[in-house]
Tab-separated table of C-alpha atoms in Angstrom:
chain	number	residue	atom	x	y	z
X	139	MET	CA	73.425	83.333	134.298
X	140	LEU	CA	77.010	84.481	134.791
X	141	GLN	CA	78.274	81.638	132.615
X	142	SER	CA	75.924	82.603	129.785
X	143	LEU	CA	77.014	86.247	130.036
X	144	ALA	CA	80.684	85.240	130.004
X	145	GLY	CA	80.106	82.969	127.038
X	146	SER	CA	78.273	85.656	125.080
X	147	SER	CA	80.991	88.207	125.870
X	148	CYS	CA	83.662	85.790	124.622
X	149	VAL	CA	81.691	85.233	121.431
X	150	ARG	CA	81.366	88.989	120.884
X	151	LEU	CA	85.085	89.427	121.546
X	152	VAL	CA	85.962	86.758	118.993
X	153	GLU	CA	83.578	88.216	116.422
X	154	ARG	CA	84.932	91.701	116.981
X	155	HIS	CA	88.519	90.588	116.396
X	156	ARG	CA	87.739	87.852	113.905
X	157	SER	CA	90.173	89.170	111.296
X	158	ALA	CA	93.034	89.218	113.810
X	159	TRP	CA	92.283	85.650	114.922
X	160	CYS	CA	92.160	84.450	111.318
X	161	PHE	CA	95.444	86.220	110.561
X	162	GLY	CA	97.072	84.602	113.574
X	163	LEU	CA	95.890	81.184	112.437
X	164	LEU	CA	97.209	81.969	108.956
X	165	VAL	CA	100.672	82.788	110.325
X	166	LEU	CA	100.648	79.666	112.495
X	167	GLY	CA	99.559	77.508	109.563
X	168	TYR	CA	102.296	78.947	107.340
X	169	LEU	CA	104.973	78.274	109.954
X	170	LEU	CA	103.705	74.711	110.426
X	171	TYR	CA	103.776	74.227	106.652
X	172	LEU	CA	107.405	75.413	106.575
X	173	VAL	CA	108.307	72.957	109.334
X	174	PHE	CA	106.418	70.177	107.544
X	175	GLY	CA	108.357	70.836	104.335
X	176	ALA	CA	111.673	70.868	106.197
X	177	VAL	CA	110.883	67.538	107.883
X	178	VAL	CA	109.864	65.850	104.627
X	179	PHE	CA	112.815	67.181	102.614
X	180	SER	CA	115.241	66.242	105.350
X	181	SER	CA	113.889	62.715	105.719
X	182	VAL	CA	113.869	62.124	101.952
X	183	GLU	CA	117.096	63.813	100.873
X	184	LEU	CA	119.408	63.239	103.844
X	185	PRO	CA	119.934	59.492	103.163
X	186	CYS	CA	120.741	60.253	99.508
X	187	GLU	CA	123.232	62.907	100.556
X	188	ASP	CA	124.907	60.512	102.982
X	189	LEU	CA	125.259	57.838	100.273
X	190	LEU	CA	126.731	60.391	97.880
X	191	ARG	CA	129.242	61.583	100.473
X	192	GLN	CA	130.373	58.022	101.158
X	193	GLU	CA	130.728	57.336	97.451
X	194	LEU	CA	132.827	60.474	96.939
X	195	ARG	CA	135.109	59.580	99.843
X	196	LYS	CA	135.682	56.101	98.383
X	197	LEU	CA	136.412	57.501	94.921
X	198	LYS	CA	138.824	60.051	96.328
X	199	ARG	CA	140.659	57.460	98.423
X	200	ARG	CA	140.871	55.057	95.472
X	201	PHE	CA	142.204	57.802	93.196
X	202	LEU	CA	144.915	58.737	95.711
X	203	ASP	CA	145.883	55.096	96.134
X	204	GLU	CA	146.217	54.639	92.367
X	205	HIS	CA	148.206	57.899	91.963
X	206	GLU	CA	150.710	57.941	94.797
X	207	CYS	CA	152.667	60.790	93.221
X	208	LEU	CA	149.713	63.112	93.872
X	209	SER	CA	149.236	64.345	97.400
X	210	GLU	CA	145.850	64.992	98.966
X	211	PRO	CA	146.387	68.788	99.341
X	212	GLN	CA	147.189	69.058	95.630
X	213	LEU	CA	144.051	67.149	94.740
X	214	GLU	CA	142.024	69.331	97.100
X	215	ARG	CA	143.288	72.511	95.428
X	216	PHE	CA	142.543	71.143	91.961
X	217	LEU	CA	139.030	70.026	92.895
X	218	GLY	CA	138.353	73.337	94.622
X	219	ARG	CA	139.283	75.262	91.487
X	220	VAL	CA	137.162	72.956	89.326
X	221	LEU	CA	134.139	73.398	91.586
X	222	GLU	CA	134.626	77.164	91.656
X	223	ALA	CA	134.667	77.268	87.860
X	224	SER	CA	131.619	75.010	87.755
X	225	ASN	CA	129.722	77.504	89.896
X	226	TYR	CA	130.344	80.061	87.140
X	227	GLY	CA	129.038	77.692	84.471
X	228	VAL	CA	132.470	76.577	83.200
X	229	SER	CA	133.248	72.857	83.114
X	230	VAL	CA	136.510	71.024	82.456
X	231	LEU	CA	134.831	67.800	81.349
X	232	SER	CA	135.491	66.720	77.796
X	233	ASN	CA	131.819	65.901	77.214
X	234	ALA	CA	130.621	69.270	78.465
X	235	SER	CA	129.038	71.812	76.163
X	236	GLY	CA	131.656	73.388	73.940
X	237	ASN	CA	129.609	76.566	73.499
X	238	TRP	CA	130.249	79.767	75.325
X	239	ASN	CA	128.007	80.796	78.212
X	240	TRP	CA	127.939	84.438	77.164
X	241	ASP	CA	127.187	84.438	73.460
X	242	PHE	CA	124.126	86.475	72.434
X	243	THR	CA	121.487	83.747	72.758
X	244	SER	CA	122.859	82.552	76.105
X	245	ALA	CA	122.989	86.152	77.360
X	246	LEU	CA	119.397	86.670	76.165
X	247	PHE	CA	118.327	83.563	78.076
X	248	PHE	CA	120.187	84.806	81.161
X	249	ALA	CA	118.548	88.251	80.910
X	250	SER	CA	115.094	86.661	80.730
X	251	THR	CA	115.785	84.583	83.854
X	252	VAL	CA	116.992	87.687	85.695
X	253	LEU	CA	114.004	89.844	84.778
X	254	SER	CA	111.513	87.078	85.558
X	255	THR	CA	113.341	86.402	88.882
X	256	THR	CA	113.739	82.747	87.896
X	257	GLY	CA	117.529	82.805	88.204
X	258	TYR	CA	118.758	79.273	87.475
X	259	GLY	CA	122.275	80.080	88.646
X	260	HIS	CA	123.921	77.958	85.937
X	261	ALA	CA	125.687	81.047	84.573
X	262	VAL	CA	126.595	84.094	86.624
X	263	PRO	CA	128.597	87.244	85.861
X	264	LEU	CA	132.334	86.661	86.153
X	265	SER	CA	133.621	90.237	86.204
X	266	ASP	CA	132.980	93.030	88.678
X	267	GLY	CA	131.558	95.140	85.874
X	268	GLY	CA	129.107	92.396	84.975
X	269	LYS	CA	127.997	92.054	88.599
X	270	ALA	CA	127.506	95.816	88.943
X	271	PHE	CA	125.550	95.988	85.678
X	272	CYS	CA	123.420	93.016	86.789
X	273	ILE	CA	122.399	94.957	89.911
X	274	ILE	CA	121.486	98.101	87.966
X	275	TYR	CA	119.800	96.095	85.218
X	276	SER	CA	117.686	94.196	87.764
X	277	VAL	CA	116.697	97.284	89.763
X	278	ILE	CA	115.256	98.856	86.627
X	279	GLY	CA	114.210	95.707	84.802
X	280	ILE	CA	112.288	93.823	87.479
X	281	PRO	CA	109.740	96.632	88.132
X	282	PHE	CA	109.573	97.155	84.363
X	283	THR	CA	108.821	93.451	83.923
X	284	LEU	CA	106.133	93.567	86.629
X	285	LEU	CA	104.499	96.526	84.876
X	286	PHE	CA	104.705	94.747	81.520
X	287	LEU	CA	103.273	91.489	82.872
X	288	THR	CA	100.500	93.295	84.732
X	289	ALA	CA	99.416	95.145	81.591
X	290	VAL	CA	99.536	92.007	79.439
X	291	VAL	CA	97.704	89.850	81.984
X	292	GLN	CA	95.002	92.495	82.419
X	293	ARG	CA	94.355	92.619	78.682
X	294	VAL	CA	94.452	88.852	78.249
X	295	THR	CA	92.160	88.278	81.247
X	296	VAL	CA	89.479	90.499	79.707
X	297	HIS	CA	89.322	88.382	76.538
X	298	VAL	CA	90.050	84.970	78.053
X	299	THR	CA	88.134	85.107	81.338
X	300	ARG	CA	85.694	87.968	81.814
X	301	ARG	CA	84.059	88.076	78.405
X	302	PRO	CA	83.465	84.299	78.112
X	303	VAL	CA	81.989	84.157	81.624
X	304	LEU	CA	79.763	87.146	80.924
X	305	TYR	CA	78.689	85.687	77.565
X	306	PHE	CA	77.518	82.370	79.037
X	307	HIS	CA	75.858	84.213	81.914
X	308	ILE	CA	73.862	86.548	79.660
X	309	ARG	CA	73.340	84.357	76.597
X	310	TRP	CA	72.425	81.095	78.307
X	311	GLY	CA	71.285	82.312	81.725
X	312	PHE	CA	73.703	80.213	83.763
X	313	SER	CA	74.750	81.317	87.215
X	314	LYS	CA	77.748	83.609	86.989
X	315	GLN	CA	79.518	81.964	89.928
X	316	VAL	CA	79.060	78.460	88.495
X	317	VAL	CA	80.261	79.553	85.066
X	318	ALA	CA	83.295	81.260	86.624
X	319	VAL	CA	84.276	78.109	88.553
X	320	VAL	CA	83.865	75.821	85.514
X	321	HIS	CA	85.767	78.264	83.319
X	322	ALA	CA	88.627	78.539	85.838
X	323	VAL	CA	88.954	74.742	86.043
X	324	LEU	CA	88.934	74.352	82.256
X	325	LEU	CA	91.436	77.176	81.813
X	326	GLY	CA	93.720	75.616	84.402
X	327	PHE	CA	93.510	72.233	82.669
X	328	VAL	CA	94.316	73.743	79.264
X	329	THR	CA	97.226	75.732	80.701
X	330	VAL	CA	98.704	72.706	82.466
X	331	SER	CA	98.378	70.651	79.285
X	332	CYS	CA	99.887	73.279	76.963
X	333	PHE	CA	102.655	74.571	79.222
X	334	PHE	CA	103.516	71.551	81.367
X	335	PHE	CA	102.653	68.151	79.867
X	336	ILE	CA	103.322	68.906	76.203
X	337	PRO	CA	106.591	70.841	76.824
X	338	ALA	CA	107.706	68.112	79.240
X	339	ALA	CA	107.250	65.516	76.506
X	340	VAL	CA	109.195	67.725	74.076
X	341	PHE	CA	112.046	68.304	76.540
X	342	SER	CA	112.270	64.577	77.288
X	343	LEU	CA	112.874	64.015	73.576
X	344	LEU	CA	115.301	66.891	73.001
X	345	GLU	CA	117.374	66.440	76.154
X	346	ASP	CA	119.304	63.174	76.206
X	347	ASP	CA	119.589	62.815	79.988
X	348	TRP	CA	116.039	63.909	80.911
X	349	ASN	CA	113.071	61.643	81.452
X	350	PHE	CA	109.466	62.849	81.542
X	351	LEU	CA	109.456	63.453	85.307
X	352	GLU	CA	112.630	65.518	85.154
X	353	SER	CA	111.269	67.508	82.209
X	354	PHE	CA	107.980	68.170	84.007
X	355	TYR	CA	109.979	69.133	87.089
X	356	PHE	CA	111.934	71.682	85.020
X	357	CYS	CA	108.727	73.165	83.581
X	358	PHE	CA	107.156	73.576	87.000
X	359	ILE	CA	110.295	74.958	88.662
X	360	SER	CA	110.746	77.428	85.810
X	361	LEU	CA	107.179	78.720	85.402
X	362	SER	CA	106.755	79.043	89.166
X	363	THR	CA	109.950	81.212	89.086
X	364	ILE	CA	111.663	78.975	91.651
X	365	GLY	CA	114.561	78.301	89.303
X	366	LEU	CA	116.745	75.880	91.229
X	367	GLY	CA	119.137	75.490	88.311
X	368	ASP	CA	119.723	71.744	88.623
X	369	TYR	CA	118.133	71.258	85.187
X	370	VAL	CA	118.873	73.770	82.421
X	371	PRO	CA	118.012	72.947	78.791
X	372	GLY	CA	120.404	73.485	75.937
X	373	GLU	CA	123.547	72.740	77.945
X	374	GLY	CA	124.169	69.227	76.634
X	375	TYR	CA	127.146	68.074	74.628
X	376	ASN	CA	126.902	69.099	70.947
X	377	GLN	CA	123.348	70.408	71.279
X	378	LYS	CA	121.890	70.832	67.781
X	379	PHE	CA	120.551	74.260	66.814
X	380	ARG	CA	121.526	75.567	70.251
X	381	GLU	CA	120.963	79.263	69.414
X	382	LEU	CA	117.460	78.649	68.054
X	383	TYR	CA	116.772	76.299	70.957
X	384	LYS	CA	117.720	78.954	73.516
X	385	ILE	CA	115.503	81.567	71.856
X	386	GLY	CA	112.603	79.116	71.826
X	387	ILE	CA	113.085	78.361	75.528
X	388	THR	CA	113.129	82.097	76.277
X	389	CYS	CA	109.820	82.573	74.459
X	390	TYR	CA	108.363	79.535	76.219
X	391	LEU	CA	109.299	80.875	79.651
X	392	LEU	CA	107.791	84.294	78.916
X	393	LEU	CA	104.538	82.945	77.468
X	394	GLY	CA	104.280	80.325	80.200
X	395	LEU	CA	104.722	82.931	82.907
X	396	ILE	CA	101.952	85.045	81.359
X	397	ALA	CA	99.669	82.003	81.166
X	398	MET	CA	100.346	81.143	84.804
X	399	LEU	CA	99.523	84.689	85.898
X	400	VAL	CA	96.306	84.676	83.851
X	401	VAL	CA	95.208	81.439	85.536
X	402	LEU	CA	96.049	82.819	88.975
X	403	GLU	CA	94.126	86.013	88.222
X	404	THR	CA	91.155	83.955	87.025
X	405	PHE	CA	91.068	81.935	90.229
X	406	CYS	CA	91.554	85.031	92.378
X	407	GLU	CA	88.439	86.592	90.824
X	408	LEU	CA	86.224	83.720	91.989
X	409	HIS	CA	83.641	84.834	94.511
X	410	GLU	CA	84.439	82.051	96.957
X	411	LEU	CA	88.158	82.861	96.999
X	412	LYS	CA	87.442	86.550	97.439
X	413	LYS	CA	85.361	85.802	100.519
X	414	PHE	CA	88.091	83.492	101.821
X	415	ARG	CA	90.817	86.125	101.361
X	416	LYS	CA	88.779	88.786	103.122
X	417	MET	CA	88.849	86.688	106.282
X	418	PHE	CA	92.534	87.589	106.740
X	419	TYR	CA	92.383	91.257	105.728
X	420	VAL	CA	92.083	94.223	108.054
X	421	LYS	CA	88.558	95.559	107.964
X	422	LYS	CA	88.116	99.257	107.324
X	423	ASP	CA	86.394	101.370	109.926
X	424	LYS	CA	83.086	102.985	109.079
X	425	ASP	CA	84.548	106.439	109.659
X	426	GLU	CA	87.255	105.780	107.064
X	427	ASP	CA	84.654	104.538	104.582
X	428	GLN	CA	82.559	107.678	105.140
X	429	VAL	CA	85.607	109.893	104.622
X	430	HIS	CA	86.402	108.082	101.353
X	431	ILE	CA	82.789	108.457	100.217
X	432	VAL	CA	82.752	112.187	101.021
X	433	GLU	CA	86.058	112.736	99.249
X	434	HIS	CA	84.793	110.798	96.235
X	435	ASP	CA	81.564	112.855	96.147
X	436	GLN	CA	83.504	116.122	96.408
X	437	LEU	CA	85.753	115.084	93.563
X	438	SER	CA	82.714	114.061	91.521
X	439	PHE	CA	80.886	117.369	92.097
X	440	SER	CA	83.992	119.409	91.340
X	441	SER	CA	84.626	117.466	88.142
X	442	ILE	CA	80.976	117.958	87.058
X	443	ALA	CA	81.190	121.695	87.763
X	444	ASP	CA	84.448	121.970	85.829
X	445	HIS	CA	82.920	120.055	82.938
X	446	ALA	CA	79.826	122.291	82.875
X	447	ALA	CA	81.978	125.418	82.925
X	448	GLY	CA	84.063	124.079	80.069
X	449	VAL	CA	80.966	123.313	77.978
X	450	LYS	CA	79.610	126.813	78.608
X	451	GLU	CA	82.883	128.371	77.558
X	452	ASP	CA	82.939	126.285	74.366
X	453	ARG	CA	79.434	127.467	73.505
X	454	LYS	CA	80.442	131.077	73.951
X	455	GLN	CA	83.411	130.620	71.668
X	456	SER	CA	81.284	128.918	69.008
X	457	GLU	CA	78.684	131.752	68.915
X	458	PRO	CA	79.184	134.573	66.316
X	459	PHE	CA	80.713	137.701	67.708
X	460	VAL	CA	78.163	140.529	68.169
X	461	ALA	CA	79.284	143.847	69.573
X	462	SER	CA	77.100	145.049	72.396
X	463	PRO	CA	75.775	148.626	71.988
X	464	PRO	CA	77.471	151.168	74.200
X	465	ALA	CA	75.412	152.518	77.057
X	466	CYS	CA	74.794	156.194	77.651
X	467	ALA	CA	75.383	157.917	80.856
X	468	ASP	CA	71.723	157.668	81.780
X	469	GLY	CA	71.726	153.951	80.991
X	470	SER	CA	69.680	154.139	77.725
X	471	ALA	CA	70.999	152.586	74.528
X	472	LEU	CA	72.025	154.662	71.528
X	473	HIS	CA	69.807	154.321	68.466
């Protein structure tokens, strides 16, 4: 008897704080996923890094042996300056891009990566004025970009997602949930094909040193706004039509980001995902819901009263003016 009561009380306790338990599991799962990623990246990339370090040490030692007139500190200073310039997008290699990093098209590409928070890092402001302007420009531009993207995605979602789902639901009588799931899958497939596979094939042809995997990797890193900067198009040696190429890449990134957000919004509107997300949200108390309902009703009644008063006033103003007869002292009208 006592065990059954204890078990039922534990069940009620878990049900009462179900959202908190789910949130705790969510946090734990996210931390485990971070650790899992760190373990995999470390195990995969650490051997490659060790081989690269050994190769660089051998090359450095061989270079010093072949050039005895050059001391190691001098070489260290030279390499340090070269690496510092490389971090700012300036290379000393003869086969590097001979174009400037801050012409108009390159600056336009940089501005788009800043506002979209992609930030490849291949070109950064060199001057203090440029760094200060970048801060001010980002503080204003990033919220502006979020507002712009939200408005565009909302309008596109109405025509691309909601209306087609509603049409098939009403016209053909299919279940709305089934139609929404099929539509989301098809939209995701079309988006991946048009903004990942096809552009990856194009980049693999236009960029000399990129294969299909590297091109697809660039598309994903860019449209997910990760922007690692290890692959940046249009930076090759003697790139043809570089200005037009940079403008096209800027348009591709903007349209691709909008398409990604539309797909995410479409999946987020699925009934199953809505139920899944609510498991981790804080549930509102009934008292708060009643207060919101009362406030909403009061606002509704006041707006109706104001509307009725306005209509009455408009009718009075539209009626012809008729002077009312003056009243006598005894209250009778003059004839």
